[in-house]
Each structure stands twice: as structure tokens, then as C-alpha cells.
PDB file of C-alpha atoms in Angstrom:
ATOM      1  CA  UNK A   6     153.557  76.096  95.354  1.00  0.00           C
ATOM      2  CA  UNK A   7     154.944  78.246  98.190  1.00  0.00           C
ATOM      3  CA  UNK A   8     158.619  79.109  97.976  1.00  0.00           C
ATOM      4  CA  UNK A   9     161.280  77.701 100.301  1.00  0.00           C
ATOM      5  CA  UNK A  10     161.594  80.806 102.489  1.00  0.00           C
ATOM      6  CA  UNK A  11     157.845  80.918 103.132  1.00  0.00           C
ATOM      7  CA  UNK A  12     157.707  77.224 104.051  1.00  0.00           C
ATOM      8  CA  UNK A  13     160.703  77.500 106.394  1.00  0.00           C
ATOM      9  CA  UNK A  14     159.152  80.549 108.073  1.00  0.00           C
ATOM     10  CA  UNK A  15     156.048  78.496 108.924  1.00  0.00           C
ATOM     11  CA  UNK A  16     158.097  75.470 110.009  1.00  0.00           C
ATOM     12  CA  UNK A  17     160.558  77.481 112.153  1.00  0.00           C
ATOM     13  CA  UNK A  18     158.965  76.468 115.500  1.00  0.00           C
ATOM     14  CA  UNK A  19     159.244  72.786 114.530  1.00  0.00           C
ATOM     15  CA  UNK A  20     162.774  72.767 113.073  1.00  0.00           C
ATOM     16  CA  UNK A  21     164.599  72.326 116.432  1.00  0.00           C
ATOM     17  CA  UNK A  22     162.445  69.263 117.202  1.00  0.00           C
ATOM     18  CA  UNK A  23     163.089  67.931 113.683  1.00  0.00           C
ATOM     19  CA  UNK A  24     166.849  68.356 114.161  1.00  0.00           C
ATOM     20  CA  UNK A  25     166.866  66.584 117.533  1.00  0.00           C
ATOM     21  CA  UNK A  26     164.682  63.693 116.359  1.00  0.00           C
ATOM     22  CA  UNK A  27     166.717  63.014 113.208  1.00  0.00           C
ATOM     23  CA  UNK A  28     170.168  63.253 114.785  1.00  0.00           C
ATOM     24  CA  UNK A  29     169.292  61.348 117.955  1.00  0.00           C
ATOM     25  CA  UNK A  30     167.151  58.832 116.067  1.00  0.00           C
ATOM     26  CA  UNK A  31     169.946  57.932 113.641  1.00  0.00           C
ATOM     27  CA  UNK A  32     172.446  57.573 116.493  1.00  0.00           C
ATOM     28  CA  UNK A  33     170.114  55.489 118.674  1.00  0.00           C
ATOM     29  CA  UNK A  34     169.102  53.233 115.782  1.00  0.00           C
ATOM     30  CA  UNK A  35     172.727  52.652 114.767  1.00  0.00           C
ATOM     31  CA  UNK A  36     173.762  51.871 118.349  1.00  0.00           C
ATOM     32  CA  UNK A  37     170.868  49.405 118.652  1.00  0.00           C
ATOM     33  CA  UNK A  38     171.646  47.745 115.308  1.00  0.00           C
ATOM     34  CA  UNK A  39     175.466  47.721 115.615  1.00  0.00           C
ATOM     35  CA  UNK A  40     175.861  44.260 117.249  1.00  0.00           C
ATOM     36  CA  UNK A  41     173.806  42.637 114.482  1.00  0.00           C
ATOM     37  CA  UNK A  42     174.766  44.876 111.570  1.00  0.00           C
ATOM     38  CA  UNK A  43     176.443  42.011 109.728  1.00  0.00           C
ATOM     39  CA  UNK A  44     173.090  40.210 109.303  1.00  0.00           C
ATOM     40  CA  UNK A  45     170.861  43.212 108.554  1.00  0.00           C
ATOM     41  CA  UNK A  46     169.892  44.153 105.036  1.00  0.00           C
ATOM     42  CA  UNK A  47     170.359  47.854 104.169  1.00  0.00           C
ATOM     43  CA  UNK A  48     166.573  48.231 103.973  1.00  0.00           C
ATOM     44  CA  UNK A  49     166.262  46.943 107.559  1.00  0.00           C
ATOM     45  CA  UNK A  50     168.714  49.562 108.817  1.00  0.00           C
ATOM     46  CA  UNK A  51     166.883  52.280 106.886  1.00  0.00           C
ATOM     47  CA  UNK A  52     163.512  51.164 108.314  1.00  0.00           C
ATOM     48  CA  UNK A  53     164.856  50.950 111.873  1.00  0.00           C
ATOM     49  CA  UNK A  54     166.332  54.446 111.596  1.00  0.00           C
ATOM     50  CA  UNK A  55     163.106  55.871 110.182  1.00  0.00           C
ATOM     51  CA  UNK A  56     160.965  54.198 112.865  1.00  0.00           C
ATOM     52  CA  UNK A  57     163.219  55.485 115.649  1.00  0.00           C
ATOM     53  CA  UNK A  58     163.010  59.039 114.268  1.00  0.00           C
ATOM     54  CA  UNK A  59     159.220  58.761 113.984  1.00  0.00           C
ATOM     55  CA  UNK A  60     158.955  57.580 117.613  1.00  0.00           C
ATOM     56  CA  UNK A  61     161.089  60.498 118.807  1.00  0.00           C
ATOM     57  CA  UNK A  62     158.970  62.952 116.799  1.00  0.00           C
ATOM     58  CA  UNK A  63     155.798  61.501 118.318  1.00  0.00           C
ATOM     59  CA  UNK A  64     157.238  62.143 121.786  1.00  0.00           C
ATOM     60  CA  UNK A  65     158.388  65.677 121.097  1.00  0.00           C
ATOM     61  CA  UNK A  66     155.729  67.193 118.824  1.00  0.00           C
ATOM     62  CA  UNK A  67     152.814  64.755 119.026  1.00  0.00           C
ATOM     63  CA  UNK A  68     150.990  66.730 121.720  1.00  0.00           C
ATOM     64  CA  UNK A  69     151.278  70.095 119.954  1.00  0.00           C
ATOM     65  CA  UNK A  70     147.921  71.537 118.860  1.00  0.00           C
ATOM     66  CA  UNK A  71     149.329  72.453 115.438  1.00  0.00           C
ATOM     67  CA  UNK A  72     150.472  68.875 114.661  1.00  0.00           C
ATOM     68  CA  UNK A  73     148.256  65.954 113.650  1.00  0.00           C
ATOM     69  CA  UNK A  74     149.709  62.463 113.383  1.00  0.00           C
ATOM     70  CA  UNK A  75     148.105  60.362 110.655  1.00  0.00           C
ATOM     71  CA  UNK A  76     148.614  56.653 109.973  1.00  0.00           C
ATOM     72  CA  UNK A  77     147.916  55.927 106.311  1.00  0.00           C
ATOM     73  CA  UNK A  78     148.821  52.588 104.683  1.00  0.00           C
ATOM     74  CA  UNK A  79     151.326  51.738 107.446  1.00  0.00           C
ATOM     75  CA  UNK A  80     152.995  55.126 106.970  1.00  0.00           C
ATOM     76  CA  UNK A  81     153.174  57.847 109.598  1.00  0.00           C
ATOM     77  CA  UNK A  82     152.504  61.317 108.247  1.00  0.00           C
ATOM     78  CA  UNK A  83     152.873  64.390 110.427  1.00  0.00           C
ATOM     79  CA  UNK A  84     150.337  67.048 109.489  1.00  0.00           C
ATOM     80  CA  UNK A  85     151.798  70.414 110.491  1.00  0.00           C
ATOM     81  CA  UNK A  86     149.985  73.733 110.811  1.00  0.00           C
ATOM     82  CA  UNK A  87     147.179  72.550 108.536  1.00  0.00           C
ATOM     83  CA  UNK A  88     149.441  73.304 105.554  1.00  0.00           C
ATOM     84  CA  UNK A  89     152.046  70.545 105.370  1.00  0.00           C
ATOM     85  CA  UNK A  90     152.153  66.747 105.329  1.00  0.00           C
ATOM     86  CA  UNK A  91     155.578  65.458 106.370  1.00  0.00           C
ATOM     87  CA  UNK A  92     157.012  61.949 105.950  1.00  0.00           C
ATOM     88  CA  UNK A  93     160.264  60.772 107.504  1.00  0.00           C
ATOM     89  CA  UNK A  94     162.667  59.290 104.939  1.00  0.00           C
ATOM     90  CA  UNK A  95     166.313  58.537 104.311  1.00  0.00           C
ATOM     91  CA  UNK A  96     167.752  60.552 101.426  1.00  0.00           C
ATOM     92  CA  UNK A  97     170.914  60.480  99.362  1.00  0.00           C
ATOM     93  CA  UNK A  98     173.306  63.448  99.340  1.00  0.00           C
ATOM     94  CA  UNK A  99     171.152  65.184  96.701  1.00  0.00           C
ATOM     95  CA  UNK A 100     167.936  64.875  98.732  1.00  0.00           C
ATOM     96  CA  UNK A 101     166.451  62.099  96.600  1.00  0.00           C
ATOM     97  CA  UNK A 102     164.428  59.551  98.575  1.00  0.00           C
ATOM     98  CA  UNK A 103     163.619  55.997  97.565  1.00  0.00           C
ATOM     99  CA  UNK A 104     159.931  55.643  96.769  1.00  0.00           C
ATOM    100  CA  UNK A 105     157.724  52.651  97.388  1.00  0.00           C
ATOM    101  CA  UNK A 106     156.091  51.108  94.323  1.00  0.00           C
ATOM    102  CA  UNK A 107     152.653  52.466  95.157  1.00  0.00           C
ATOM    103  CA  UNK A 108     150.382  55.110  93.707  1.00  0.00           C
ATOM    104  CA  UNK A 109     150.135  56.795  97.122  1.00  0.00           C
ATOM    105  CA  UNK A 110     153.924  57.151  97.286  1.00  0.00           C
ATOM    106  CA  UNK A 111     154.065  58.579  93.771  1.00  0.00           C
ATOM    107  CA  UNK A 112     151.187  60.978  94.505  1.00  0.00           C
ATOM    108  CA  UNK A 113     152.978  62.254  97.626  1.00  0.00           C
ATOM    109  CA  UNK A 114     156.196  62.789  95.642  1.00  0.00           C
ATOM    110  CA  UNK A 115     154.383  64.589  92.814  1.00  0.00           C
ATOM    111  CA  UNK A 116     152.251  66.762  95.131  1.00  0.00           C
ATOM    112  CA  UNK A 117     149.051  65.150  93.766  1.00  0.00           C
ATOM    113  CA  UNK A 118     147.059  65.214  96.979  1.00  0.00           C
ATOM    114  CA  UNK A 119     143.304  65.669  97.028  1.00  0.00           C
ATOM    115  CA  UNK A 120     142.066  69.146  97.886  1.00  0.00           C
ATOM    116  CA  UNK A 121     138.899  68.760  99.918  1.00  0.00           C
ATOM    117  CA  UNK A 122     138.698  72.458 100.801  1.00  0.00           C
ATOM    118  CA  UNK A 123     138.375  73.814  97.280  1.00  0.00           C
ATOM    119  CA  UNK A 124     140.270  76.593  95.573  1.00  0.00           C
ATOM    120  CA  UNK A 125     139.794  79.114  98.399  1.00  0.00           C
ATOM    121  CA  UNK A 126     142.458  77.421 100.514  1.00  0.00           C
ATOM    122  CA  UNK A 127     146.080  76.618  99.652  1.00  0.00           C
ATOM    123  CA  UNK A 128     146.697  72.930  98.908  1.00  0.00           C
ATOM    124  CA  UNK A 129     148.569  70.784 101.405  1.00  0.00           C
ATOM    125  CA  UNK A 130     152.307  70.791 100.597  1.00  0.00           C
ATOM    126  CA  UNK A 131     154.047  67.425 100.950  1.00  0.00           C
ATOM    127  CA  UNK A 132     157.522  67.468 102.497  1.00  0.00           C
ATOM    128  CA  UNK A 133     160.112  64.919 103.557  1.00  0.00           C
ATOM    129  CA  UNK A 134     162.035  65.175 106.815  1.00  0.00           C
ATOM    130  CA  UNK A 135     165.109  63.262 105.752  1.00  0.00           C
ATOM    131  CA  UNK A 136     168.381  61.978 107.131  1.00  0.00           C
ATOM    132  CA  UNK A 137     171.400  62.086 104.839  1.00  0.00           C
ATOM    133  CA  UNK A 138     174.267  59.750 105.745  1.00  0.00           C
ATOM    134  CA  UNK A 139     177.737  61.106 106.365  1.00  0.00           C
ATOM    135  CA  UNK A 140     181.081  59.300 106.671  1.00  0.00           C
ATOM    136  CA  UNK A 141     180.214  58.502 110.298  1.00  0.00           C
ATOM    137  CA  UNK A 142     177.052  56.339 110.338  1.00  0.00           C
ATOM    138  CA  UNK A 143     176.097  57.697 113.779  1.00  0.00           C
ATOM    139  CA  UNK A 144     176.064  61.271 112.446  1.00  0.00           C
ATOM    140  CA  UNK A 145     173.518  62.300 109.826  1.00  0.00           C
ATOM    141  CA  UNK A 146     172.576  65.580 108.218  1.00  0.00           C
ATOM    142  CA  UNK A 147     168.900  66.438 108.830  1.00  0.00           C
ATOM    143  CA  UNK A 148     167.137  68.128 105.915  1.00  0.00           C
ATOM    144  CA  UNK A 149     163.673  69.206 104.829  1.00  0.00           C
ATOM    145  CA  UNK A 150     162.990  68.256 101.210  1.00  0.00           C
ATOM    146  CA  UNK A 151     160.184  69.543  99.013  1.00  0.00           C
ATOM    147  CA  UNK A 152     159.588  66.849  96.375  1.00  0.00           C
ATOM    148  CA  UNK A 153     158.234  67.228  92.873  1.00  0.00           C
ATOM    149  CA  UNK A 154     157.636  64.930  89.906  1.00  0.00           C
ATOM    150  CA  UNK A 155     161.248  65.334  88.715  1.00  0.00           C
ATOM    151  CA  UNK A 156     162.866  64.630  92.092  1.00  0.00           C
ATOM    152  CA  UNK A 157     163.120  67.641  94.379  1.00  0.00           C
ATOM    153  CA  UNK A 158     161.969  71.244  94.202  1.00  0.00           C
ATOM    154  CA  UNK A 159     164.343  72.314  96.989  1.00  0.00           C
ATOM    155  CA  UNK A 160     166.266  70.981  99.980  1.00  0.00           C
ATOM    156  CA  UNK A 161     167.155  72.800 103.221  1.00  0.00           C
ATOM    157  CA  UNK A 162     169.710  71.571 105.763  1.00  0.00           C
ATOM    158  CA  UNK A 163     168.387  72.026 109.290  1.00  0.00           C
ATOM    159  CA  UNK A 164     170.879  73.877 111.486  1.00  0.00           C
ATOM    160  CA  UNK A 165     171.698  72.769 115.029  1.00  0.00           C
ATOM    161  CA  UNK A 166     169.346  74.661 117.353  1.00  0.00           C
ATOM    162  CA  UNK A 167     170.959  77.328 119.489  1.00  0.00           C
ATOM    163  CA  UNK A 168     171.505  76.128 123.013  1.00  0.00           C
ATOM    164  CA  UNK A 169     171.530  72.407 122.199  1.00  0.00           C
ATOM    165  CA  UNK A 170     174.279  70.436 123.878  1.00  0.00           C
ATOM    166  CA  UNK A 171     177.138  69.430 121.648  1.00  0.00           C
ATOM    167  CA  UNK A 172     178.777  67.207 124.272  1.00  0.00           C
ATOM    168  CA  UNK A 173     177.261  66.324 127.601  1.00  0.00           C
ATOM    169  CA  UNK A 174     179.681  66.930 130.469  1.00  0.00           C
ATOM    170  CA  UNK A 175     178.885  65.373 133.809  1.00  0.00           C
ATOM    171  CA  UNK A 176     180.042  67.396 136.804  1.00  0.00           C
ATOM    172  CA  UNK A 177     182.364  65.710 139.283  1.00  0.00           C
ATOM    173  CA  UNK A 178     180.678  64.159 142.297  1.00  0.00           C
ATOM    174  CA  UNK A 179     181.434  65.854 145.605  1.00  0.00           C
ATOM    175  CA  UNK A 180     183.480  63.857 148.084  1.00  0.00           C
ATOM    176  CA  UNK A 181     181.570  61.970 150.757  1.00  0.00           C
ATOM    177  CA  UNK A 182     182.119  63.554 154.177  1.00  0.00           C
ATOM    178  CA  UNK A 183     183.666  61.262 156.766  1.00  0.00           C
TER     179      UNK A 183
END
């Protein structure tokens, strides 16, 4: 299994898009769900957040030649650089994600994917792009998690990309000439 630094080196061009999709997706999903939050189950909020993040990722990285979007068993998996399969999940503060009760989910977690290319090529590494809740439900911490059979191999917090707006400031409108 490749180490964390090697994986992050390969993913570096995608990390800004990951950051934007996770932070904006969590905010947009919460704002959409807020008026009806009292009737939503926690799993509904988690699913809505995940689906919003997935839609934003499709928009931002879906057309890249080094990204393949796969739909498998009603799950969207982003194939990146021919080396990584990435699922969007919600994680706890330790990077642990809740797994579905399926063999496919367990295989993804345990890195038990089929290797169709043989031993000459590195196996596909499964990763989670996850959102970790903070005290403010509109603000999440985006992370990349490398799972293993015991939980996680490693977790990396994605830093805010340089140059991204922290607060949008609208300039004043010029006065209308009389």
C-alpha cells in the first residue's frame, strides 16, 4: 500500500476541488434542509449532504481526463488517475465512516478490490473523501481517509486552497448620473 505522502502527491491537483466541493456541499445541503430539519432523520441529512458534494464534484472534476465517474450499486465512485477509487462519505472526528451492510462496502473498506491488471501494476487504492462535522453544522472539515480492515490507515485534513475567497465582498454600486 502506498504511503500517505505518495498518495497526497498524486492527488495534489484534485485537493482544491475536493476542498471546495465538501465545504460548499455541506453548507448548501444544510441551508436547503434547515427549514425541515425537525422532521429529517440524521441519515437523511447525511445522504443529502453526500449527494450535494457528489453533484459539486461532478461539475468541477467530471470533465477531467484523469477522472472517471463510476456508478456501482447506486454509489458514485470517482476513479482518479487510474490509481484511486474515491467515495464521498461523512466521517466522525477520528475519520471512521459508517459502512453499509454489504459485501461491496466491506470490500472497499478492507481494500479487497479485484486486480484485473495482474501483479505488474499497482492495485487500485480505495479512499474516502469525507466531511467531519464541527460545532457549526454549516462548516465541516474536509479530509481524505485511507481505510483498512481495522478502521483507517491514515487521515489527512485538506487545507483551504490558496487564493480561495474566505468572505465574498461585493463592491459598492456607483451612483446613477442625473
